[in-house]
Coordinates of C-alpha atoms in Angstrom, one line a residue:
Chain W
M209 CA 2.0 -14.9 -16.6
N210 CA 3.5 -14.4 -13.1
W211 CA 2.2 -11.7 -10.8
R212 CA 5.1 -9.4 -11.3
E213 CA 4.6 -9.4 -15.0
W214 CA 0.9 -8.6 -14.4
Q215 CA 1.9 -5.8 -12.0
G216 CA 4.2 -4.5 -14.6
R217 CA 1.2 -4.1 -17.0
Q218 CA -0.7 -2.0 -14.5
E219 CA -1.4 1.7 -15.1
V220 CA -2.3 4.1 -12.4
M221 CA -5.0 6.8 -12.1
E222 CA -5.3 9.3 -9.3
L223 CA -8.9 9.9 -8.3
G224 CA -8.8 12.9 -5.9
S225 CA -6.6 11.9 -3.1
R226 CA -6.8 8.2 -3.9
F227 CA -5.4 6.1 -6.7
V228 CA -6.4 3.1 -8.7
S229 CA -4.0 0.6 -10.3
Y230 CA -5.4 -1.2 -13.3
V231 CA -4.6 -3.1 -16.4
D232 CA -5.8 -1.7 -19.7
W233 CA -5.1 -4.3 -22.4
G234 CA -6.3 -4.6 -26.0
S235 CA -8.8 -2.7 -28.0
G236 CA -12.5 -3.1 -28.9
P237 CA -15.6 -3.0 -26.8
P238 CA -14.6 -2.5 -23.1
V239 CA -14.9 -5.3 -20.6
V240 CA -14.3 -4.5 -17.0
L241 CA -13.2 -7.4 -14.8
L242 CA -13.6 -7.0 -11.0
H243 CA -11.9 -9.2 -8.5
G244 CA -13.0 -10.2 -5.0
I245 CA -11.4 -10.7 -1.6
P246 CA -8.6 -11.6 -0.8
N247 CA -7.4 -11.1 -4.4
W248 CA -6.6 -8.4 -6.9
S249 CA -6.8 -8.0 -10.6
Y250 CA -4.2 -10.8 -11.1
L251 CA -7.2 -13.1 -10.6
W252 CA -8.0 -12.4 -14.3
S253 CA -4.5 -13.0 -15.7
G254 CA -5.4 -16.4 -17.0
I255 CA -8.2 -15.3 -19.3
A256 CA -7.4 -11.6 -19.9
P257 CA -4.8 -12.2 -22.6
G258 CA -7.3 -14.1 -24.7
L259 CA -10.1 -11.6 -24.1
A260 CA -7.7 -8.8 -25.0
E261 CA -7.4 -10.1 -28.6
S262 CA -11.0 -8.9 -29.3
Y263 CA -11.9 -6.6 -26.4
R264 CA -10.4 -3.8 -24.4
V265 CA -9.8 -5.5 -21.1
L266 CA -9.9 -3.2 -18.1
A267 CA -9.1 -4.9 -14.8
P268 CA -8.7 -2.5 -11.8
D269 CA -7.6 -3.4 -8.3
L270 CA -10.5 -2.2 -6.1
L271 CA -9.6 0.6 -3.7
G272 CA -7.8 -0.9 -0.7
Y273 CA -6.9 -4.0 -2.7
G274 CA -4.0 -5.2 -4.7
F275 CA -1.8 -2.2 -5.7
S276 CA -4.5 0.4 -5.6
D277 CA -4.5 2.9 -2.7
R278 CA -4.3 0.9 0.6
R279 CA -4.0 3.7 3.1
D280 CA -6.3 4.1 6.0
R281 CA -8.3 7.0 4.7
F282 CA -11.5 5.8 2.9
D283 CA -14.4 3.5 3.1
R284 CA -14.0 0.2 1.1
S285 CA -17.6 -0.8 1.0
I286 CA -19.1 -2.1 -2.3
S287 CA -21.2 1.0 -2.6
R288 CA -18.2 3.3 -2.3
Q289 CA -16.2 1.0 -4.7
A290 CA -19.0 1.4 -7.3
E291 CA -18.8 5.1 -7.0
A292 CA -15.0 5.1 -7.4
L293 CA -15.4 2.7 -10.4
E294 CA -17.9 5.0 -12.0
A295 CA -15.5 7.9 -11.7
W296 CA -12.6 5.8 -13.0
M297 CA -14.7 4.7 -16.1
D298 CA -15.6 8.3 -16.6
R299 CA -11.9 9.4 -16.6
L300 CA -11.1 6.6 -19.0
G301 CA -13.7 7.7 -21.4
V302 CA -15.6 4.4 -21.1
V303 CA -19.2 5.3 -21.5
D304 CA -20.5 1.8 -20.9
A305 CA -18.9 -1.6 -20.6
T306 CA -19.6 -5.3 -20.0
V307 CA -18.9 -5.6 -16.3
V308 CA -17.8 -9.0 -15.0
G309 CA -17.6 -9.3 -11.2
H310 CA -16.3 -12.2 -9.1
D311 CA -17.0 -12.6 -5.4
V312 CA -16.9 -9.0 -3.8
G313 CA -16.3 -7.7 -7.3
G314 CA -19.7 -9.1 -8.2
G315 CA -21.3 -7.1 -5.4
V316 CA -19.6 -4.0 -6.8
A317 CA -20.9 -4.9 -10.2
Q318 CA -24.4 -5.2 -8.8
Q319 CA -24.1 -1.8 -7.1
L320 CA -22.8 -0.3 -10.3
A321 CA -25.6 -1.8 -12.5
V322 CA -28.3 -0.6 -10.1
R323 CA -27.0 2.8 -9.3
F324 CA -25.2 3.7 -12.5
P325 CA -27.1 1.7 -15.1
Q326 CA -25.7 3.8 -17.9
R327 CA -22.3 2.4 -17.2
V328 CA -23.2 -1.3 -17.6
G329 CA -24.0 -2.6 -21.0
R330 CA -23.9 -6.2 -19.9
L331 CA -23.4 -7.8 -16.6
C332 CA -21.7 -11.1 -15.7
L333 CA -21.8 -12.2 -12.1
M334 CA -19.3 -15.0 -11.3
D335 CA -19.5 -16.8 -7.9
S336 CA -20.6 -13.4 -6.7
V337 CA -21.5 -12.1 -3.2
C338 CA -25.2 -11.5 -3.1
Y339 CA -28.1 -11.3 -0.7
D340 CA -27.0 -12.6 2.7
A341 CA -24.5 -15.1 1.4
W342 CA -21.6 -13.1 2.8
P343 CA -19.3 -12.3 4.5
K344 CA -18.0 -15.7 5.2
G345 CA -16.5 -16.7 8.5
L346 CA -12.8 -16.3 7.7
M347 CA -13.2 -12.8 6.2
A348 CA -15.6 -11.7 8.9
Q349 CA -13.0 -12.7 11.5
L350 CA -10.2 -11.0 9.7
G351 CA -12.1 -7.8 9.8
T352 CA -12.0 -7.5 13.5
P353 CA -9.0 -5.4 14.5
A354 CA -8.3 -7.6 17.5
M355 CA -7.9 -10.7 15.2
A356 CA -5.8 -8.7 12.7
R357 CA -3.5 -7.6 15.5
R358 CA -2.7 -11.2 16.3
L359 CA -1.5 -11.9 12.8
T360 CA 1.8 -11.3 11.0
P361 CA 2.0 -11.0 7.2
E362 CA 3.7 -14.4 7.1
R363 CA 1.0 -16.1 9.3
L364 CA -1.8 -14.4 7.3
T365 CA -0.3 -15.6 4.0
R366 CA 0.0 -19.2 5.3
F367 CA -3.5 -19.1 6.7
L368 CA -5.0 -17.7 3.5
T369 CA -3.1 -20.1 1.2
Q370 CA -4.4 -23.1 3.2
A371 CA -7.9 -21.7 3.2
L372 CA -7.8 -21.1 -0.6
K373 CA -6.5 -24.5 -1.2
R374 CA -9.1 -26.1 1.0
K375 CA -12.2 -24.2 -0.1
G376 CA -11.4 -22.1 -3.2
F377 CA -10.6 -24.6 -5.9
A378 CA -11.9 -27.8 -7.2
T379 CA -8.6 -28.6 -9.1
P380 CA -5.0 -28.4 -7.9
Q381 CA -3.3 -25.0 -8.5
T382 CA 0.4 -24.1 -8.6
A383 CA 2.1 -22.5 -5.7
E384 CA 3.2 -19.7 -8.0
M385 CA -0.4 -18.9 -8.8
L386 CA -1.5 -18.9 -5.1
E387 CA 1.5 -16.8 -4.2
G388 CA 0.5 -14.3 -6.9
L389 CA -3.1 -14.1 -5.8
L390 CA -2.0 -13.1 -2.3
A391 CA 1.2 -11.2 -3.1
P392 CA -0.1 -7.7 -2.3
Y393 CA -1.2 -8.9 1.2
A394 CA 2.2 -10.4 2.2
T395 CA 3.4 -7.1 3.7
E396 CA 2.4 -5.3 6.9
V397 CA 0.6 -2.6 4.9
G398 CA -1.1 -5.3 2.8
M399 CA -2.2 -7.2 5.8
V400 CA -3.7 -4.2 7.5
S401 CA -5.4 -3.1 4.3
L402 CA -6.9 -6.6 3.8
S403 CA -8.3 -6.4 7.3
R404 CA -9.8 -3.0 6.5
D405 CA -11.3 -4.5 3.3
A406 CA -12.7 -7.3 5.3
V407 CA -14.4 -5.0 7.9
A408 CA -16.1 -3.2 5.0
L409 CA -17.9 -6.4 3.9
N410 CA -21.5 -5.5 4.5
T411 CA -24.5 -7.9 3.9
N412 CA -26.9 -4.9 3.9
Q413 CA -25.4 -3.5 0.7
T414 CA -26.4 -6.6 -1.3
L415 CA -29.7 -7.0 0.5
E416 CA -30.7 -3.5 -0.4
L417 CA -30.2 -4.4 -4.1
A418 CA -32.3 -7.5 -3.9
S419 CA -35.6 -5.8 -4.8
K420 CA -33.9 -3.8 -7.6
L421 CA -32.2 -6.7 -9.5
G422 CA -35.5 -7.4 -11.2
H423 CA -35.4 -4.0 -12.9
L424 CA -32.0 -4.6 -14.6
A425 CA -32.5 -4.0 -18.3
V426 CA -29.3 -5.4 -19.6
P427 CA -28.2 -8.9 -20.7
V428 CA -27.0 -10.8 -17.6
L429 CA -25.0 -13.9 -17.3
V430 CA -24.7 -15.7 -13.9
L431 CA -21.8 -18.1 -14.0
W432 CA -20.9 -20.3 -11.1
G433 CA -18.4 -23.0 -10.2
E434 CA -20.6 -26.1 -9.5
K435 CA -18.4 -27.0 -6.5
D436 CA -18.1 -23.5 -5.0
G437 CA -17.4 -24.2 -1.4
I438 CA -17.4 -20.5 -0.4
L439 CA -20.6 -19.1 -2.0
P440 CA -22.7 -22.2 -2.9
A441 CA -24.3 -22.4 -6.3
K442 CA -27.8 -22.0 -4.8
Y443 CA -27.2 -18.3 -4.5
G444 CA -26.3 -18.1 -8.2
E445 CA -29.5 -19.9 -9.0
R446 CA -31.4 -17.4 -6.9
L447 CA -29.7 -14.4 -8.7
A448 CA -30.5 -15.9 -12.1
W449 CA -34.1 -16.4 -11.1
D450 CA -34.5 -12.8 -9.8
I451 CA -32.9 -11.1 -12.8
P452 CA -35.2 -11.3 -15.8
G453 CA -33.7 -13.0 -18.8
A454 CA -30.5 -13.8 -17.0
R455 CA -28.6 -16.8 -18.4
W456 CA -27.6 -19.3 -15.7
M457 CA -24.5 -21.3 -16.2
K458 CA -23.1 -23.8 -13.8
V459 CA -19.5 -24.8 -14.6
P460 CA -18.7 -28.5 -13.8
N461 CA -15.7 -29.5 -11.8
A462 CA -15.0 -25.9 -10.8
G463 CA -14.9 -24.2 -7.4
H464 CA -15.2 -20.6 -6.2
F465 CA -12.2 -19.5 -8.4
V466 CA -14.0 -20.8 -11.5
M467 CA -11.8 -18.9 -13.9
W468 CA -8.8 -20.8 -12.6
D469 CA -10.4 -24.2 -12.3
A470 CA -12.0 -24.1 -15.8
P471 CA -10.4 -21.2 -17.7
H472 CA -11.3 -22.6 -21.1
A473 CA -15.0 -23.1 -20.2
V474 CA -15.2 -19.7 -18.6
A475 CA -13.5 -17.9 -21.5
M476 CA -15.8 -19.7 -24.0
E477 CA -18.9 -18.8 -22.1
L478 CA -17.7 -15.2 -21.7
F479 CA -17.0 -14.9 -25.4
R480 CA -20.4 -16.4 -26.2
F481 CA -22.0 -13.9 -23.8
L482 CA -20.0 -11.0 -25.3
E483 CA -20.7 -11.9 -28.9
G484 CA -24.2 -13.2 -28.4
A485 CA -25.9 -10.0 -29.6
A486 CA -25.0 -6.4 -30.4
P487 CA -23.9 -4.7 -27.2
V488 CA -26.9 -3.3 -25.4
S489 CA -26.5 0.1 -23.9
H490 CA -29.2 2.0 -22.3
S491 CA -29.2 4.5 -25.1
T492 CA -29.9 1.6 -27.5
T493 CA -32.5 0.2 -25.2
R494 CA -34.2 3.5 -25.1
S495 CA -34.2 4.0 -28.8
V496 CA -35.6 0.5 -29.4
A497 CA -38.2 1.2 -26.8
E498 CA -39.0 4.5 -28.3
E499 CA -39.7 2.8 -31.7
L500 CA -42.1 0.5 -29.9
W501 CA -43.8 3.0 -27.6
G502 CA -43.0 6.4 -28.9
S503 CA -41.9 9.1 -26.5
E504 CA -43.8 7.5 -23.7
A505 CA -41.1 4.8 -23.5
P506 CA -40.2 3.8 -20.0
V507 CA -36.6 4.8 -19.0
P508 CA -34.7 1.7 -17.8
A509 CA -34.3 1.6 -14.1
Chain R
M115 CA 26.6 -6.2 17.8
A116 CA 23.8 -8.5 19.0
R117 CA 20.8 -8.6 16.8
V118 CA 18.0 -6.3 18.0
R119 CA 14.4 -7.4 17.4
Q120 CA 12.5 -4.5 16.0
V121 CA 9.0 -3.8 17.1
S122 CA 6.5 -3.7 14.2
E123 CA 3.8 -1.0 14.1
H124 CA 1.3 -3.7 14.1
G125 CA 2.8 -5.6 17.0
A126 CA 3.4 -2.5 19.2
E127 CA 1.6 -2.3 22.5
G128 CA 1.4 0.0 25.5
G129 CA 3.8 3.0 25.6
V130 CA 5.4 2.0 22.3
E131 CA 2.1 1.9 20.5
R132 CA 1.3 5.3 21.9
V133 CA 4.6 6.8 20.9
Y134 CA 4.4 5.2 17.4
H135 CA 1.1 7.0 16.9
E136 CA 2.5 10.3 18.1
L137 CA 5.6 9.9 16.0
R138 CA 3.6 9.3 12.8
R139 CA 1.4 12.3 13.5
T140 CA 4.2 14.6 14.6
M141 CA 6.7 13.6 11.9
R142 CA 3.9 13.6 9.4
V143 CA 4.7 10.2 7.9
T144 CA 2.7 7.1 7.2
G145 CA 5.0 4.7 9.0
V146 CA 7.7 4.2 11.6
D147 CA 11.2 3.7 10.3
V148 CA 13.6 0.9 11.1
S149 CA 15.8 3.1 13.3
L150 CA 12.8 4.0 15.5
R151 CA 11.5 0.4 15.5
T152 CA 15.0 -0.7 16.7
W153 CA 14.9 1.8 19.5
A154 CA 11.5 0.5 20.5
A155 CA 13.1 -2.8 21.4
Y156 CA 14.0 -0.9 24.6
P157 CA 10.5 0.3 25.4
R158 CA 11.1 2.3 28.5
F159 CA 14.0 4.1 26.8
F160 CA 11.9 4.6 23.8
V161 CA 9.1 6.3 25.7
A162 CA 11.6 8.5 27.6
M163 CA 13.4 9.3 24.3
W164 CA 10.1 10.6 22.9
E165 CA 9.3 12.6 26.0
A166 CA 12.7 14.2 25.8
L167 CA 12.9 14.8 22.0
G168 CA 9.2 15.0 21.0
P169 CA 8.8 18.7 21.9
N170 CA 11.7 19.5 19.5
V171 CA 10.4 17.3 16.7
E172 CA 7.2 19.2 16.3
T173 CA 8.8 22.6 15.9
R174 CA 9.4 24.4 12.7
A175 CA 13.0 24.8 13.8
F176 CA 13.4 21.0 13.7
E177 CA 11.7 20.8 10.4
E178 CA 13.9 23.5 8.9
S179 CA 16.9 21.8 10.3
A180 CA 16.0 18.5 8.7
L181 CA 15.3 20.2 5.4
G182 CA 18.6 22.0 5.6
L183 CA 20.4 18.7 6.3
W184 CA 18.6 17.1 3.3
Q185 CA 19.6 20.1 1.1
E186 CA 23.2 19.5 2.1
V187 CA 22.9 15.9 1.1
L188 CA 21.4 16.8 -2.2
D189 CA 24.1 19.4 -2.8
S190 CA 26.8 16.8 -2.0
T191 CA 25.6 14.4 -4.7
V192 CA 24.2 16.6 -7.4
Q193 CA 27.5 16.7 -9.2
W194 CA 28.1 13.0 -9.0
E195 CA 27.4 10.8 -12.0
A196 CA 23.8 9.9 -12.5
L197 CA 22.8 6.5 -11.1
G198 CA 20.8 5.5 -14.2
A199 CA 18.8 2.8 -12.4
W200 CA 15.5 4.4 -12.8
G201 CA 15.8 4.7 -16.5
T202 CA 17.2 1.3 -17.2
T203 CA 15.0 -0.9 -15.0
R204 CA 11.9 -2.2 -16.6
L205 CA 9.0 -1.1 -14.5
G206 CA 5.3 -0.5 -15.4
P207 CA 3.6 2.8 -14.7
S208 CA 1.9 1.7 -11.5
Q209 CA 5.2 0.2 -10.2
R210 CA 7.0 3.6 -11.0
F211 CA 4.2 5.4 -9.2
H212 CA 4.6 3.3 -6.1
A213 CA 8.5 3.4 -6.2
R214 CA 8.4 7.2 -6.6
G215 CA 6.0 7.4 -3.7
A216 CA 8.3 5.3 -1.5
L217 CA 11.3 7.5 -2.4
E218 CA 9.3 10.7 -1.5
L219 CA 8.3 9.2 1.8
F220 CA 11.9 8.3 2.7
E221 CA 13.4 11.5 1.6
T222 CA 10.8 13.3 3.8
M223 CA 11.5 11.0 6.8
Q224 CA 15.1 10.0 6.8
P225 CA 16.7 13.5 7.4
R226 CA 14.4 13.9 10.4
V227 CA 15.4 10.5 11.7
M228 CA 19.1 11.3 11.3
L229 CA 18.6 14.4 13.3
M230 CA 16.9 12.5 16.0
V231 CA 19.5 9.8 16.0
S232 CA 22.3 12.3 16.4
A233 CA 20.5 14.2 19.1
V234 CA 19.9 11.0 21.1
R235 CA 23.5 9.7 20.6
M236 CA 24.9 13.0 21.9
A237 CA 22.6 13.0 24.8
L238 CA 23.4 9.5 25.8
E239 CA 27.1 10.4 25.6
G240 CA 26.5 13.2 28.0
Q241 CA 26.9 16.0 25.5
P242 CA 24.5 19.0 25.7
V243 CA 21.7 18.8 23.1
G244 CA 19.3 21.6 22.3
Q245 CA 19.1 25.1 23.6
Q246 CA 17.5 26.3 26.8
G247 CA 14.2 27.5 25.3
A248 CA 11.2 27.2 27.5
L249 CA 8.6 24.7 26.2
G250 CA 6.0 26.2 24.0
T251 CA 8.2 29.2 22.8
S252 CA 9.1 27.8 19.4
E253 CA 6.6 27.6 16.6
R254 CA 5.1 24.2 16.1
L255 CA 3.9 22.6 12.9
E256 CA 0.6 21.1 12.0
R257 CA 0.4 17.4 12.8
G258 CA -0.9 14.7 10.4
V259 CA 0.2 12.9 7.3
P260 CA 0.0 14.7 4.0
S261 CA -2.8 13.3 1.9
R262 CA -0.5 12.3 -1.0
M263 CA 2.2 10.6 1.0
A264 CA 2.5 6.9 0.1
A265 CA 1.9 4.1 2.6
M266 CA 5.1 2.8 4.1
D267 CA 5.0 -0.6 2.5
W268 CA 8.0 -2.8 2.5
V269 CA 9.1 -6.5 2.3
A270 CA 10.1 -8.5 5.3
E271 CA 13.6 -8.2 6.6
K272 CA 14.1 -11.8 5.7
P273 CA 12.2 -12.1 2.5
G274 CA 11.2 -15.4 0.9
D275 CA 12.9 -14.5 -2.3
A276 CA 16.5 -15.8 -2.2
V277 CA 17.9 -13.1 -4.5
L278 CA 16.4 -10.4 -2.3
R279 CA 17.7 -12.1 0.8
T280 CA 21.2 -12.1 -0.6
L281 CA 20.9 -8.5 -1.6
F282 CA 19.7 -7.5 1.8
A283 CA 22.6 -9.3 3.5
D284 CA 25.0 -7.5 1.2
I285 CA 23.4 -4.1 2.0
V286 CA 23.6 -4.7 5.8
K287 CA 27.2 -5.9 5.4
T288 CA 28.1 -2.7 3.5
V289 CA 26.1 0.0 5.4
G290 CA 26.4 -1.6 8.8
P291 CA 24.0 -2.9 11.5
P292 CA 21.3 -3.0 12.9
G293 CA 19.2 -4.4 10.1
V294 CA 18.1 -3.6 6.6
P295 CA 17.4 0.1 6.3
G296 CA 13.8 1.0 5.6
E297 CA 14.3 2.5 2.1
Y298 CA 15.9 -0.7 0.9
R299 CA 13.1 -2.8 2.3
A300 CA 10.6 -0.5 0.6
L301 CA 12.5 -0.7 -2.7
G302 CA 12.6 -4.5 -2.2
C303 CA 9.0 -4.4 -3.5
W304 CA 10.6 -4.1 -6.9
P305 CA 13.6 -6.4 -6.7
S306 CA 15.0 -5.8 -10.2
Y307 CA 15.1 -2.0 -9.5
L308 CA 16.7 -2.4 -6.1
E309 CA 19.3 -4.8 -7.5
T310 CA 20.2 -2.5 -10.3
A311 CA 20.4 0.5 -8.0
W312 CA 22.4 -1.3 -5.4
R313 CA 24.9 -2.5 -7.9
R314 CA 25.5 1.1 -8.9
L315 CA 25.3 2.6 -5.4
K316 CA 27.7 0.2 -3.7
P317 CA 31.0 0.9 -5.5
R318 CA 30.7 4.7 -5.0
M319 CA 30.5 4.3 -1.2
K320 CA 34.2 3.4 -1.1
D321 CA 35.3 6.6 -2.8
E322 CA 37.1 9.3 -0.9
D323 CA 34.6 12.1 -1.7
F324 CA 31.8 9.9 -0.5
Q325 CA 33.6 9.4 2.8
R326 CA 34.3 13.1 3.1
A327 CA 30.6 14.0 2.4
S328 CA 29.6 11.4 5.0
E329 CA 31.8 13.1 7.6
R330 CA 30.5 16.5 6.7
L331 CA 26.9 15.4 7.1
L332 CA 27.6 13.7 10.4
E333 CA 29.1 17.0 11.7
S334 CA 26.2 19.0 10.3
A335 CA 23.6 16.7 12.0
R336 CA 25.4 17.0 15.3
R337 CA 25.6 20.8 15.0
R338 CA 22.0 21.0 14.1
A339 CA 21.0 18.7 17.0
R340 CA 22.9 21.1 19.4
A341 CA 20.9 24.0 18.0
L342 CA 17.4 22.4 18.6
P343 CA 15.2 24.8 20.5
Y344 CA 14.6 22.8 23.7
P345 CA 17.0 20.8 25.9
V346 CA 16.9 17.0 25.4
A347 CA 16.9 15.6 28.9
L348 CA 18.2 12.1 28.3
S349 CA 21.2 10.4 29.7
R350 CA 22.6 6.9 30.2
E351 CA 21.9 7.2 33.9
R352 CA 18.3 7.9 33.2
V353 CA 18.0 5.0 30.8
S354 CA 19.6 2.7 33.4
A355 CA 17.3 4.1 36.1
L356 CA 14.4 3.1 33.9
G357 CA 15.7 -0.5 33.9
E358 CA 17.0 -0.6 30.3
N359 CA 20.5 -1.6 29.3
A360 CA 22.0 1.8 28.6
E361 CA 25.1 0.5 27.1
A362 CA 23.2 -1.6 24.6
V363 CA 21.0 1.4 23.7
L364 CA 24.1 3.6 23.2
K365 CA 25.7 1.0 21.0
V366 CA 22.6 0.6 18.8
T367 CA 22.3 4.4 18.6
Q368 CA 25.9 4.8 17.6
A369 CA 25.5 2.2 14.9
L370 CA 22.4 4.0 13.6
E371 CA 24.2 7.3 13.5
R372 CA 27.3 5.8 11.9
R373 CA 25.4 4.6 8.9
S374 CA 23.0 7.5 8.5
P375 CA 25.1 9.8 6.3
A376 CA 25.9 7.0 3.8
L377 CA 22.2 6.0 3.7
L378 CA 21.2 9.7 3.1
L379 CA 23.8 10.1 0.3
N380 CA 22.5 6.9 -1.4
L381 CA 18.9 8.0 -1.0
S382 CA 19.8 11.3 -2.5
R383 CA 21.3 9.6 -5.5
L384 CA 18.2 7.5 -5.9
V385 CA 15.9 10.5 -5.7
Q386 CA 18.0 12.5 -8.2
D387 CA 17.8 9.6 -10.5
V388 CA 14.1 10.0 -10.9
P389 CA 13.1 12.7 -13.4
D390 CA 11.0 15.7 -12.1
M391 CA 11.0 14.5 -8.6
L392 CA 10.5 17.1 -5.9
R393 CA 13.5 17.6 -3.7
Q394 CA 11.4 18.8 -0.7
P395 CA 8.2 17.1 -1.4
M396 CA 6.1 17.6 1.7
P397 CA 6.9 20.6 3.8
G398 CA 5.0 21.1 7.0
A399 CA 2.4 23.8 7.6
S400 CA 2.1 26.1 10.5
R401 CA 0.0 24.8 13.4
L402 CA -3.1 26.8 13.9
V403 CA -4.3 25.8 17.3
P404 CA -5.4 28.1 20.1
D405 CA -2.7 28.9 22.7
W406 CA -4.7 27.2 25.5
V407 CA -4.8 23.9 23.5
A408 CA -1.0 24.1 22.9
A409 CA -0.4 24.8 26.6
E410 CA -2.6 21.9 27.6
E411 CA -0.7 19.6 25.2
L412 CA 2.6 20.7 26.6
R413 CA 1.5 20.3 30.2

């Protein structure tokens, strides 16, 4: 699927004075797919069609990214993204979902799981930002207004394409796919918006979660490209160790964009995760706990 | 006409950067249009133009004049056959949302730009522009961009896509220089829509009633420019004294003015093709600032 076809599938929802573009595909238990930087929901176009045969795939462009609102009028930090996501899920009538987050989307997913636990039935973190693993040099530089002023959309696109090729993938990718991943940022508005996204990358917002990850009471899958050259697998191992019961999966011969390097393996692992047991929602957790402990049951964090 | 290198918002510096900021705030738009970016290639002229015209642009009289001009454009095309591009092009909901936003933005901006272009062209040709009102005597509008106005996103003037490049070349050849008009660059984000629309817009531009409507609008814009509340102190002599090529500036301005009516008529057809689209989407609000603040700003 090329990026224009994916864009053609996008719906739009106004949230106050901002708006979110998103793909809503298939029916069944909802699965929310969150992209990172410098991408948009097109990141998931390889595995979404397969997932949509059994699940309701919801893939938003985070605020300030892709074809969601990109104006200079809001904070794009992962904590604000989580708040917007919660409001978006509420408007969609999605009580809770399996949330899959890649890169910065993984940071948003962590924020969502900790701050709005009722919304997250299962959590999958894929090559996710965490702890002090981010922001990486390239994105940190892009966030400085002075650096952004020296760029043009054409130069930025060339620069990012080279960087993605060099560090993002373990296998060769088509020019069409790379163009698609960066398409929303190939204009002046896109370039400036990406710079604003970059300046919102904030280590503190994952570090503040570190002590809370141990309280997550949902099934968690931590999935990582073995050859991730952007966020090394050691961070994934640390996440899996910190989250009780998390399943740790290292995908061989795959880099940061694990879903493009190894789409089959990732899809299989996701299906296994999604189908492994009956979906666990907090209401379910509480009722099971109540059976065990009566009304004194602890409320999940 | 020699190609003029436009100054991007991102690449603007010094006086041009300042004027871009003030333009966006005063015109209440999210971006700076192609016509103004073209003028900015002559930076000293550009700053002087804004100093001469800016006090008019922020008045209610200017706003109402621009809205009146747009209403004339809409009235001219309302009886013409429907364009049918919106309904026949395959676009998803998010794409339609963005395209509609782009049309709203340009229908808000372009009548104002045309009024500015006519005023500057007449001033450069030595004609009187504006009345003799004393600065600060005309009601001003609130500055700032409406919260629901779309970002001014558009594709490059020379896009990578070969089909789009050919389309842009045809558009410039048809409407005239200097460069691809902003609304077409914006609609270039959805090439199939732009292609369909342009295929239907272009043939109509040769018709006699289209030409007549263009002439009427040109006259109306000039009449409206003459009636602006404050005098526009700009002349070729002044532009030359500032060290800019006054003849080149005049030529560019004449070219911009020449194509403005046709662009507005086409924009009107595009807007009227979209169901339920507001015809005056973002009217300005009265400015509620204390008199001493206004006096200081006008100092």
